[in-house]
Coordinates of C-alpha atoms and ligand atoms in Angstrom, one line a residue:
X9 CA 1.6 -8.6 -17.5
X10 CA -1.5 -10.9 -18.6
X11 CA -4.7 -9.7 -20.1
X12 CA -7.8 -10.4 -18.4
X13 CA -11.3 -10.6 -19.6
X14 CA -14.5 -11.3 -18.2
X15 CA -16.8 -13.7 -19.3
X16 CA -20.1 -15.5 -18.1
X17 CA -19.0 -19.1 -19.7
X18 CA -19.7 -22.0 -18.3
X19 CA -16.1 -22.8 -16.4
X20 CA -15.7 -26.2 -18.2
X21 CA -16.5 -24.9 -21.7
X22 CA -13.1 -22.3 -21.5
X23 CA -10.1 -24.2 -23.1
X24 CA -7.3 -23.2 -20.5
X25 CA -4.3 -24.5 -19.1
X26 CA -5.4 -24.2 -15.6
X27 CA -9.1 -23.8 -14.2
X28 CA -8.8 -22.6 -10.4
X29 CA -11.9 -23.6 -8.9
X30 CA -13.1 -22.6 -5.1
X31 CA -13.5 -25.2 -2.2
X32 CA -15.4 -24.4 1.1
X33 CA -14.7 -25.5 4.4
X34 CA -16.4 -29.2 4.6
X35 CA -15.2 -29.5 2.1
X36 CA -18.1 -28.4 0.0
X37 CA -18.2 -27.7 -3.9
X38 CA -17.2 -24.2 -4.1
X39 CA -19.0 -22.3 -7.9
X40 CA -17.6 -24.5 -10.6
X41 CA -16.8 -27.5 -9.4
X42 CA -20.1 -29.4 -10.0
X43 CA -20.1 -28.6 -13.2
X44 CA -17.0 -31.0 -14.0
X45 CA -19.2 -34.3 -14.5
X46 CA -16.3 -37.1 -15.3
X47 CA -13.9 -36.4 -12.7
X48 CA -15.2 -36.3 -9.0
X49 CA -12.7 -33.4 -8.0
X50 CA -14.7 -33.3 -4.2
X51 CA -13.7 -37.3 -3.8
X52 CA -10.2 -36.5 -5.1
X53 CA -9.6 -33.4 -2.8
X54 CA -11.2 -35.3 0.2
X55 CA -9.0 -38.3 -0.2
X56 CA -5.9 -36.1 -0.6
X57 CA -6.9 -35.1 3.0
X58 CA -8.0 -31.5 2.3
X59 CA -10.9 -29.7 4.0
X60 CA -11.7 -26.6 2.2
X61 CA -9.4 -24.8 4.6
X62 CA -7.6 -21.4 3.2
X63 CA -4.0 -22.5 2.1
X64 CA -5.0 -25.8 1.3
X65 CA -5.1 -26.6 -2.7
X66 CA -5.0 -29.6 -5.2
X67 CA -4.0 -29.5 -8.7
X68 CA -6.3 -32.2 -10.5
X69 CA -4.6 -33.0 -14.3
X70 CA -7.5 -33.2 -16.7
X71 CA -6.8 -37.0 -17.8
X72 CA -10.1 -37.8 -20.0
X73 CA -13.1 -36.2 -19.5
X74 CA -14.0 -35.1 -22.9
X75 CA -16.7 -32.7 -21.5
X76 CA -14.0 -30.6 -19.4
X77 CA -11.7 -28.3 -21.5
X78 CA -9.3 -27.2 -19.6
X79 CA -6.1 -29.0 -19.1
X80 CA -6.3 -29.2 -15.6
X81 CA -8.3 -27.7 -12.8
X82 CA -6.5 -26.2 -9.6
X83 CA -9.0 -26.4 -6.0
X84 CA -8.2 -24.2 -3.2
X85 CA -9.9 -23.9 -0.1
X86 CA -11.1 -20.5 0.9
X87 CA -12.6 -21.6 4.0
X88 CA -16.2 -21.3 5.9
X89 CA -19.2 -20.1 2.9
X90 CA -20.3 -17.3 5.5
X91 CA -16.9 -15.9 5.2
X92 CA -16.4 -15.0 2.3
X93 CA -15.6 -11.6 0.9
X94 CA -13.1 -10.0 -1.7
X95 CA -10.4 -10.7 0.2
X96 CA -10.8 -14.3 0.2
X97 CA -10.6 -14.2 -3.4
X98 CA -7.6 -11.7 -3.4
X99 CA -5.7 -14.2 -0.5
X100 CA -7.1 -17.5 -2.0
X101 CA -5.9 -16.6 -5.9
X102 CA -2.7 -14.8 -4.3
X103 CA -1.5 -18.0 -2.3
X104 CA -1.3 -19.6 -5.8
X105 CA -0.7 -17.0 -8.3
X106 CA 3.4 -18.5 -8.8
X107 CA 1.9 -21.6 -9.7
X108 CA -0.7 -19.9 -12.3
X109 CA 2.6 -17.8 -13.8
X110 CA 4.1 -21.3 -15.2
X111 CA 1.0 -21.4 -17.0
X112 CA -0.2 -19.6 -20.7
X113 CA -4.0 -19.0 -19.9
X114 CA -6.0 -19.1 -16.5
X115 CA -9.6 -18.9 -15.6
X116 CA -11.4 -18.7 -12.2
X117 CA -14.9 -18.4 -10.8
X118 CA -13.3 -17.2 -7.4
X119 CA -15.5 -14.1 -7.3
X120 CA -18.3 -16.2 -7.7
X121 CA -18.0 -17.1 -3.8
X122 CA -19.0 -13.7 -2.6
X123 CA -22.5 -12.4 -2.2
X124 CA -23.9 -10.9 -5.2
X125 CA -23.3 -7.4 -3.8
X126 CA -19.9 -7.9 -3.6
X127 CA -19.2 -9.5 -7.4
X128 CA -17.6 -6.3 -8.7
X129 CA -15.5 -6.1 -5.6
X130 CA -14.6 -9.8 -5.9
X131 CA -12.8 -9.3 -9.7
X132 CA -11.3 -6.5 -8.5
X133 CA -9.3 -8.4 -5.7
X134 CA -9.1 -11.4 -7.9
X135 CA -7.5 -9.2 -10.3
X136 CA -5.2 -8.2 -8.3
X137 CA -4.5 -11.1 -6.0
X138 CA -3.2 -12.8 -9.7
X139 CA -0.8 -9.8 -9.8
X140 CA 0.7 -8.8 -6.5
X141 CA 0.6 -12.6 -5.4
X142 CA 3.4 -13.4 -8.4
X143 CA 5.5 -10.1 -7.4
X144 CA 9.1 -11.0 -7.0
X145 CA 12.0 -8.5 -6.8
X146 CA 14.9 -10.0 -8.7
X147 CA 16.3 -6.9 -10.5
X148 CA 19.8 -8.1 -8.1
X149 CA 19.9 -11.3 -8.9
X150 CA 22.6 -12.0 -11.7
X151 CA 21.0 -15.7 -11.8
X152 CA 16.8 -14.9 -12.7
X153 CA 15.1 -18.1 -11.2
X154 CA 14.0 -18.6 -14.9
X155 CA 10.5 -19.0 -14.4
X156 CA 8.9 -15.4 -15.1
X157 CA 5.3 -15.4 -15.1
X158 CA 4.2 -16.8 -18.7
X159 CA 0.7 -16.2 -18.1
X160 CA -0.9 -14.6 -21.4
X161 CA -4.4 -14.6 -20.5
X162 CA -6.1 -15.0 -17.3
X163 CA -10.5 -15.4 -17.8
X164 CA -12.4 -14.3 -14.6
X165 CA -15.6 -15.8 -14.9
X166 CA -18.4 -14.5 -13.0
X167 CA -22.2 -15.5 -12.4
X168 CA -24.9 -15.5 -14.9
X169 CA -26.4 -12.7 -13.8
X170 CA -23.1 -10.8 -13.2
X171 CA -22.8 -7.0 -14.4
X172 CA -20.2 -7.1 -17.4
X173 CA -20.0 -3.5 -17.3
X174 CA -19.5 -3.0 -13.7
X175 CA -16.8 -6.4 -14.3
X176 CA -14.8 -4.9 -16.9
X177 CA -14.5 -1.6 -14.6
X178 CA -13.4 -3.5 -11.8
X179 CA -10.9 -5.4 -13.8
X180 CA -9.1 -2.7 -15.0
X181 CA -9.1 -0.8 -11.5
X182 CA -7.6 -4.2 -9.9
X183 CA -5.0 -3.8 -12.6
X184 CA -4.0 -0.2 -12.2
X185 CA -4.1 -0.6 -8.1
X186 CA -2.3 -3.7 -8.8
X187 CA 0.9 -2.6 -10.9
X188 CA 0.6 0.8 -8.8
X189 CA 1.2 -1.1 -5.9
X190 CA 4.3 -3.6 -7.1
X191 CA 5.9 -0.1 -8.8
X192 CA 5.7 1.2 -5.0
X193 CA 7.5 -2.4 -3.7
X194 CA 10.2 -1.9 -6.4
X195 CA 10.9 1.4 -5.0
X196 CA 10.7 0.5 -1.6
X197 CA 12.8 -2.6 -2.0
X198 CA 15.6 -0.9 -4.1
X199 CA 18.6 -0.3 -1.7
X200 CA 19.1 3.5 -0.4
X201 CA 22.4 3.1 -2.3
X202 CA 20.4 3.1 -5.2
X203 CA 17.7 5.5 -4.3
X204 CA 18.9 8.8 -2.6
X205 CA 16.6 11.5 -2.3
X206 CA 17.2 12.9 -5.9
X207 CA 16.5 9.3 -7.5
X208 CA 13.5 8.7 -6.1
X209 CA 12.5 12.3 -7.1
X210 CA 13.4 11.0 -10.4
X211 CA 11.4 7.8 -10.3
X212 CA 8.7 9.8 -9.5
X213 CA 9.1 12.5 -11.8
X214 CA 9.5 9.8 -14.7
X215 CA 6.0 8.6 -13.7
X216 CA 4.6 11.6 -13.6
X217 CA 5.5 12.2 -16.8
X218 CA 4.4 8.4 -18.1
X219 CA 0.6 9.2 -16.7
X220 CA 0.0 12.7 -17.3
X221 CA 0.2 14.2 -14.1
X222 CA 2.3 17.6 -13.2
X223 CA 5.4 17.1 -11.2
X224 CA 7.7 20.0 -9.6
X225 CA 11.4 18.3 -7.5
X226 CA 12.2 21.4 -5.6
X227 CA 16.3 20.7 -4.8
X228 CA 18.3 21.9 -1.6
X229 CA 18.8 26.0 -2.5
X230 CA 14.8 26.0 -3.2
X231 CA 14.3 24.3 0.4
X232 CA 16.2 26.4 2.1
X233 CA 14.2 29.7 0.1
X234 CA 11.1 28.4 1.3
X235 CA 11.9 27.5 4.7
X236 CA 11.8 23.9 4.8
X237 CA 14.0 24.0 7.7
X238 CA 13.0 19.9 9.2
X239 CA 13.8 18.4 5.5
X240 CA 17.1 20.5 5.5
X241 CA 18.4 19.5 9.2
X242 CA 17.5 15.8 8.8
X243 CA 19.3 15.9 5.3
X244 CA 22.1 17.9 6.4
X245 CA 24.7 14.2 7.2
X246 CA 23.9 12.8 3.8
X247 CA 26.6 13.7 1.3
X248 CA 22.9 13.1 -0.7
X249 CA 20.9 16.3 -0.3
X250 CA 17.2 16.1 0.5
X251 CA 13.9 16.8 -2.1
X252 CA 10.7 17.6 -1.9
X253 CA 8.5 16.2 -4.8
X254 CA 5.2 18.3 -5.7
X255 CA 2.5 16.2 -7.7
X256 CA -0.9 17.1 -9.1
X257 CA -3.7 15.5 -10.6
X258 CA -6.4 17.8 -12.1
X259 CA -9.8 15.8 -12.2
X260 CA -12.3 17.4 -10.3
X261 CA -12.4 21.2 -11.7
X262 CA -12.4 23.5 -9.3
X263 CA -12.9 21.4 -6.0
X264 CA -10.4 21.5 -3.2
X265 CA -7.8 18.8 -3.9
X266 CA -7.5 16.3 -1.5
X267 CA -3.6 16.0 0.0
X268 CA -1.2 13.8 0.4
X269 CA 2.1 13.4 2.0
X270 CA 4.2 10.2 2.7
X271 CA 7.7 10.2 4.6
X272 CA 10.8 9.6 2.4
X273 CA 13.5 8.9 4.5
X274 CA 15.8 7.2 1.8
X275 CA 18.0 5.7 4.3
X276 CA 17.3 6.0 8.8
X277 CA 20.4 5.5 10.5
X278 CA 19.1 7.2 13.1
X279 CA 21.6 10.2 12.4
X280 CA 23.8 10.9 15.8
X281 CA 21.0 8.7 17.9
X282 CA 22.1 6.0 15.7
X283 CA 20.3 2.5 15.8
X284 CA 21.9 -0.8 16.5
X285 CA 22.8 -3.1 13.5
X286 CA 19.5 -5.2 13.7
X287 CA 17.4 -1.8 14.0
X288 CA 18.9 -0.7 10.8
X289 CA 18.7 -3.7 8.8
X290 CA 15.4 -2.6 6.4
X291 CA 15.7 0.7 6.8
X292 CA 15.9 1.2 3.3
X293 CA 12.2 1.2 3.6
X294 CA 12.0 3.8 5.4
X295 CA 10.3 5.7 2.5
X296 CA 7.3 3.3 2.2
X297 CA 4.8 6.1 3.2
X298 CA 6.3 8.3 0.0
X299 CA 6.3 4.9 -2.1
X300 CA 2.5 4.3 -1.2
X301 CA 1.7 8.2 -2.0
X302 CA 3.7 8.4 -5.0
X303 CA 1.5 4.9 -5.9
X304 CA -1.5 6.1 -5.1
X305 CA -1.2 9.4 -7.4
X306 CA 0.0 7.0 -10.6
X307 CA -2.9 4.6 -9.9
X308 CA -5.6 8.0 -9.8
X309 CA -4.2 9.6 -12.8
X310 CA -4.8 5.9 -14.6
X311 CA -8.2 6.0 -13.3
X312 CA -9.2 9.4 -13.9
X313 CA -11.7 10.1 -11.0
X314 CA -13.5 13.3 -10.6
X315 CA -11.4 14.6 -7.8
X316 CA -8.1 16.7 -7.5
X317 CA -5.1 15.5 -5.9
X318 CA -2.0 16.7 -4.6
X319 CA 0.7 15.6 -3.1
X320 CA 3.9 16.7 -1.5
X321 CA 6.8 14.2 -0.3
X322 CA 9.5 15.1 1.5
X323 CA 12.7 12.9 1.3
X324 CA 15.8 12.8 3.0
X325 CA 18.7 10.4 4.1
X326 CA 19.2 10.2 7.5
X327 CA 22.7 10.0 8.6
X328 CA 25.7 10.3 11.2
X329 CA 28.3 12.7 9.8
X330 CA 30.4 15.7 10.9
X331 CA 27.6 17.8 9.3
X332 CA 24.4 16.0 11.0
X333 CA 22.3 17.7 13.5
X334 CA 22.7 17.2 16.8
X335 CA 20.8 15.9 19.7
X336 CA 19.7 19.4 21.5
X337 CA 19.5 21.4 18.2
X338 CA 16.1 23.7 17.0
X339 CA 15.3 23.5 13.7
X340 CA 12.6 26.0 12.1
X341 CA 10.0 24.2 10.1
X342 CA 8.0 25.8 6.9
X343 CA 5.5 27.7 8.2
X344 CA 7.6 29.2 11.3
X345 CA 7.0 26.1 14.1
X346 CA 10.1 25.5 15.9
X347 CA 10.9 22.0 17.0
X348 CA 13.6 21.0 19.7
X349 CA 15.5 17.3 18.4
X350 CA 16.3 15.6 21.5
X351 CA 16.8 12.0 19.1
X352 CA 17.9 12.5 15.8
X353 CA 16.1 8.8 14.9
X354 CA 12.4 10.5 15.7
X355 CA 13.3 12.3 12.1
X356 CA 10.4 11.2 10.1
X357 CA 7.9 13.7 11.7
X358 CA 10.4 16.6 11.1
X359 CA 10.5 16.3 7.6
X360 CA 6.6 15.5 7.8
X361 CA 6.0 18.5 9.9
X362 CA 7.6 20.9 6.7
X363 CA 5.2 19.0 4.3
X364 CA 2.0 19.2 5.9
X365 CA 2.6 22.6 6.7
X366 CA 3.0 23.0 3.1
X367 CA 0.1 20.9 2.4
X368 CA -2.2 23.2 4.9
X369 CA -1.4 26.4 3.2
X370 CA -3.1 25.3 0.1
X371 CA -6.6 24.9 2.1
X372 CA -7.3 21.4 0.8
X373 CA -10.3 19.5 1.6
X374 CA -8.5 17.0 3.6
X375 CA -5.0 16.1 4.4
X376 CA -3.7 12.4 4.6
X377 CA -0.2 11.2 5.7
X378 CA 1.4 8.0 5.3
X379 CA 4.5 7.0 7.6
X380 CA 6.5 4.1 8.8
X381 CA 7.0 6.4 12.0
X382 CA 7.2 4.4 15.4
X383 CA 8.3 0.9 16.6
X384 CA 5.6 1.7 19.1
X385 CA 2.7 1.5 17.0
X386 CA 4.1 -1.7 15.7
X387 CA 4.1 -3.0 19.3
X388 CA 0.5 -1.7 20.0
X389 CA -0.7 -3.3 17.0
X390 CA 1.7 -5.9 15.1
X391 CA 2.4 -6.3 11.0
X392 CA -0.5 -5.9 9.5
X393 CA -2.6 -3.2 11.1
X394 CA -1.6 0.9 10.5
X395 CA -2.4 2.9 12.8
X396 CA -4.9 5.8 12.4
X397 CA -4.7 9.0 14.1
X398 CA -6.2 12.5 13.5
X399 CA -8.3 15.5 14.0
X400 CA -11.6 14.6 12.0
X401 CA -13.9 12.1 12.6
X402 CA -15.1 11.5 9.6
X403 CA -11.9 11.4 7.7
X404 CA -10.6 8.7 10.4
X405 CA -14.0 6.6 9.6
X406 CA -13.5 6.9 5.9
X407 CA -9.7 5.9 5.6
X408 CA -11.0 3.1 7.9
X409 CA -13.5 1.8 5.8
X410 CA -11.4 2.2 2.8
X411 CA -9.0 0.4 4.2
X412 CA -11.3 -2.7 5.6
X413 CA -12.8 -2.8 2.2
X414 CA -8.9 -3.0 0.6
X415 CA -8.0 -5.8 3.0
X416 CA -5.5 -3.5 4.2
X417 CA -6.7 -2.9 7.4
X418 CA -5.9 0.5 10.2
X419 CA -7.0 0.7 13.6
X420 CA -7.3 3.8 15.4
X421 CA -5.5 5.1 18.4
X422 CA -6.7 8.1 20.7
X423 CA -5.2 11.5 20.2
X424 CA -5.6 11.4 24.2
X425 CA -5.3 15.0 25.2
X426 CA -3.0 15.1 28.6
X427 CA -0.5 13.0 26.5
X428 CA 0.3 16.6 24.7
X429 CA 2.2 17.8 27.1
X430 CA 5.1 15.2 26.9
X431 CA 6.0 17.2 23.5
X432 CA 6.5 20.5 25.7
X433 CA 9.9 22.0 25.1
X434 CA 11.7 24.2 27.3
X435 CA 13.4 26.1 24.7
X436 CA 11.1 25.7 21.6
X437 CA 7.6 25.2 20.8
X438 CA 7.8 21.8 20.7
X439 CA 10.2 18.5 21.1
X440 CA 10.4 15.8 19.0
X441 CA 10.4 12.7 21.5
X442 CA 8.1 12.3 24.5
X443 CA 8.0 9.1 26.9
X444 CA 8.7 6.2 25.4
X445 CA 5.1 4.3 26.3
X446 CA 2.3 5.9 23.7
X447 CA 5.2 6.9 21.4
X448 CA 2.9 6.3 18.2
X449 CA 0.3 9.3 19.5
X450 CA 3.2 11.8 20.7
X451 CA 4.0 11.3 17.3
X452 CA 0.8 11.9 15.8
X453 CA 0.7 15.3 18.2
X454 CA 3.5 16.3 16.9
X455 CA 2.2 16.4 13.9
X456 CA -0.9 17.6 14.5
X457 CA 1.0 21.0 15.4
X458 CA 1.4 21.6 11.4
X459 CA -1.8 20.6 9.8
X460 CA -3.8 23.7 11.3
X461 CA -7.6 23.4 10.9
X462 CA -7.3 20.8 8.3
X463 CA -9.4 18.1 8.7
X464 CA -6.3 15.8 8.6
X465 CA -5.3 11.7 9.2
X466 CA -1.9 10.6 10.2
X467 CA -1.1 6.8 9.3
X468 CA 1.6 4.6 10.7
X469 CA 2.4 2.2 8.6
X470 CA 5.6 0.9 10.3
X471 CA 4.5 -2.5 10.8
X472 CA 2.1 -3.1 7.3
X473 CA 4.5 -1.2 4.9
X474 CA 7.8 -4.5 4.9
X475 CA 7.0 -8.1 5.6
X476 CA 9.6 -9.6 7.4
X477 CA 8.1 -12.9 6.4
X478 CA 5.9 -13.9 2.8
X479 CA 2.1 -13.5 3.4
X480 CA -0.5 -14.9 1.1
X481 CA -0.2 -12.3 -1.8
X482 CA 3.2 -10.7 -1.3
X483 CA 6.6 -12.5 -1.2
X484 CA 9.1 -11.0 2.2
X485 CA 9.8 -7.1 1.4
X486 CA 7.9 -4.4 0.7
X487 CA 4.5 -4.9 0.5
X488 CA 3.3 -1.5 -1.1
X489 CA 1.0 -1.1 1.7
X490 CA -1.6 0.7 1.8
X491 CA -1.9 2.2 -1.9
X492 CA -5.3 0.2 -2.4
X493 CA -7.0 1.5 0.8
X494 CA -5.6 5.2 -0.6
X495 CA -6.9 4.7 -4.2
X496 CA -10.2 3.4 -2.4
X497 CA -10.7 6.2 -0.7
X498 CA -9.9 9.0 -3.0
X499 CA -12.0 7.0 -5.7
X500 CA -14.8 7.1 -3.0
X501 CA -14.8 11.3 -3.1
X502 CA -14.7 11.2 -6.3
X503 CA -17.9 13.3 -8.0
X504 CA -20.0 10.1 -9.6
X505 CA -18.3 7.5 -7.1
X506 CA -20.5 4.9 -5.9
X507 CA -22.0 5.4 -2.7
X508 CA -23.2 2.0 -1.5
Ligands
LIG623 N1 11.8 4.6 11.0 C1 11.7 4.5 12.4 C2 10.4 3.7 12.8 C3 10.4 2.2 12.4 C4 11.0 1.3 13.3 C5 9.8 1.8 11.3 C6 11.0 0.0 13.0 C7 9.8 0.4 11.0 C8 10.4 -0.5 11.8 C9 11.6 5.9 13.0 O1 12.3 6.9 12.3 C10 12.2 5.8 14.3 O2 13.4 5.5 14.4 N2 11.4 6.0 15.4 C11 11.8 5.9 16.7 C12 11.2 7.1 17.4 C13 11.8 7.3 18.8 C14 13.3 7.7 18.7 C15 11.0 8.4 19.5 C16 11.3 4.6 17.3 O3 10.2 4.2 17.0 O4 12.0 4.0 18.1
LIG624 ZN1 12.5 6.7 10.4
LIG625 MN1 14.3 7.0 12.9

């Protein structure tokens, strides 16, 4: 991992291998670039047909100007001035981030694009566009591609005026959130053969361990004690016996902890109601929403905010076998709820109903869930929005805002009220299917049944949490979504937080 620093500099006075300097859409000299007096870097980005456009980006060797000290300066477009924000900078600095890893030392005044407000914001997502944007996963490859990020040092240069306190802060949040994240994309990338329940209870645990934070696994015979009965039956075809991993971070005194839960299906088959070969071919990532949780708590113990935190993810494999639960069976949840399973593949809220059940009887201050839970919600709103669905106003509008301001963005969908009905059962107190059409809130109703009065936020993250395709910052895989919109929020309940 490189260091970085912040520094008010002049850009040309920093001896660097690379200098990444901004472009707007015109293309117009973005902070930095009219500083470099013997090379006319505008001319040479014009003539090389580039308009400041995002994705566009010229690397310009430094062949003689004596007054310029870095080796070379790297332009990329980030598009219209009016536009800009931090995750401009994040996308902008992500899109080129594999060719800044061939390099020793970096510098950028990326976050120099934003409005002055926004500075602190901008290193942050420069920070971590520079990290998550050079994420690979090549732990399987027996041939490494050789080039492993060399970069040392990376300088992120900010205006005259900046707040080098504030900077400093920022960088080492975007660092934290960063690494938080691409330990979330290992996990979810690793194949379930790698990563049955216990393992990832293990991962977990060794984290826990690494940051400070107390951990408790509770194994099958503990499950079964405490009535855990939606974990159990979902398990219960796996040869690989289900978990449920208890974390807690101890900032905030006495406060009510804020709650999390995240669904951990290690493997979805779809048990009995098994899924075609094409619908189970990333299923391995079917415990992104415990991956982002179990990120989330090892970024906040890093940070140390003024808040407590728990967490409690259930994990399962999901699987056909003489000893899987049928399509017709009741299972008994924690708490006493009963639940009818008419599809053994709508498993994630029946191990999701046991831990927010859990979650409720400890009378936390809120309750958030994170789950890659319907095909439907990824039909209502493609990859890269989650959906947002719950009981509380207020929590909805702050996970919102946390996630616009993370550049992981949710959208919400209406608990609409007749729709509850479809979750009637005739022989329990609820089913775990309705119609197919609005299958992302039937979902969320289900859930609902096992938060109580908690003000409580479900989140779907089936379409954000795998990238079927690379994006600007993350390669195809996991993308770790969303433990910065997480982290953002629980840093902004935080006693102290800032409130503009
Ligand atoms: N894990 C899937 C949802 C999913 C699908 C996530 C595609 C990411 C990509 C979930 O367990 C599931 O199978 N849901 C069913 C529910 C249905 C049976 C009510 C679905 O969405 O089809
Ligand atoms: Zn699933
Ligand atoms: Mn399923």
């Amino acid at each position: 991992m490189p260091t970085f620093v912040f520094s008010t500099d002049r850009p040309t006075d920093l001896d660097v291998d690379v200098l990444v300097l901004p472009v707007f859409e015109g293309p117009e000299a973005g902070p930095g670039v009219k500083d470099v007096k013997g090379i006319d870097l505008l001319a040479l980005f014009s003539a090389a047909g580039s308009k400041g456009k995002r994705g566009e980006s010229l690397l310009v060797p430094n062949t003689g100007d004596k007054a310029l000290r870095a080796k070379a300066v790297l332009l990329v477009g980030v598009g219209e001035r009016s536009d800009a924000d931090p995750d401009v900078c994040r996308r902008a600095i992500g899109r080129v981030a594999h060719q800044l890893a061939k390099r020793k030392t970096a510098a950028t005044t990326l976050p120099q694009i934003v409005s002055s407000k926004e500075q602190v914001d901008a290193v942050q997502a420069t920070v971590e566009g520079v990290l998550l944007g050079s994420y690979r996963f090549d732990r399987y490859k027996s041939k490494k591609d050789g080039d492993a990020s060399r970069l040392g040092k990376v300088t992120i240069l900010g205006a005259g005026k900046a707040d080098a306190k504030a900077s400093k802060e920022a960088i080492r949040r975007g660092q934290v959130i960063a690494e938080s994240q691409m330990w979330a994309r290992d996990l979810v990338n690793t194949p379930a053969l790698d990563l049955p329940p216990a393992e990832l209870a293990k991962a977990a645990q060794a984290m826990a361990k690494e940051v400070g934070i107390t951990s408790k696994v509770w194994t099958e015979p503990e499950l079964k004690k405490g009535g855990f009965g939606g974990v159990l039956g979902v398990g219960q075809g796996s040869i690989r016996p289900p978990r449920l991993i208890e974390l807690r971070y101890s900032g905030g005194g006495k406060g009510a902890p804020i709650a999390l839960t995240g669904k951990g299906i290690a493997f979805d088959s779809g048990g009995l109601s098994i899924k075609d070969a094409t619908g189970m071919e990333w299923m391995k990532s079917d415990m992104g929403g415990a991956a982002s949780i179990l990120g989330t708590m090892r970024a906040i113990a890093l940070l140390k905010p003024k808040v407590n935190v728990i967490a409690a993810i259930p994990s399962a494999e999901n699987m056909p076998s003489g000893s899987a639960i049928r399509p017709g069976d009741v299972l008994k949840h924690r708490g006493g709820t009963t639940s009818e399973v008419l599809n053994t593949d709508a498993e994630g809220r029946l191990v999701l109903a046991d831990s927010l059940a859990f979650l409720a009887e400890k009378k936390p201050r809120v309750i958030i869930d994170t789950a890659t839970l319907t095909g439907a919600c990824m039909i209502a709103l493609g990859t890269d929005i989650w959906g947002a669905m719950g009981n509380d106003r207020e929590l909805i509008r702050d996970v919102l805002a946390a996630g616009d301001a993370a550049g992981e963005p949710g959208w919400e969908l209406p608990m609409h009220e007749p729709y509850r009905k479809l979750i009637d059962s005739d022989i329990a107190d609820i089913k775990n299917i309705g119609k197919r059409y609005g299958g992302a809130i039937t979902a969320a109703m289900f859930l609902r049944e096992f938060v109580g009065d908690v003000p409580w936020v479900h989140l779907d993250i089936a379409g954000p949490a795998f990238a079927e395709r690379a994006g600007d910052y993350w390669p195809k895989g996991a993308t770790g979504s969303p433990v910065r919109a997480l982290v953002g929020y629980v840093l902004s309940k935080a006693d102290g937080a800032r409130t503009s």
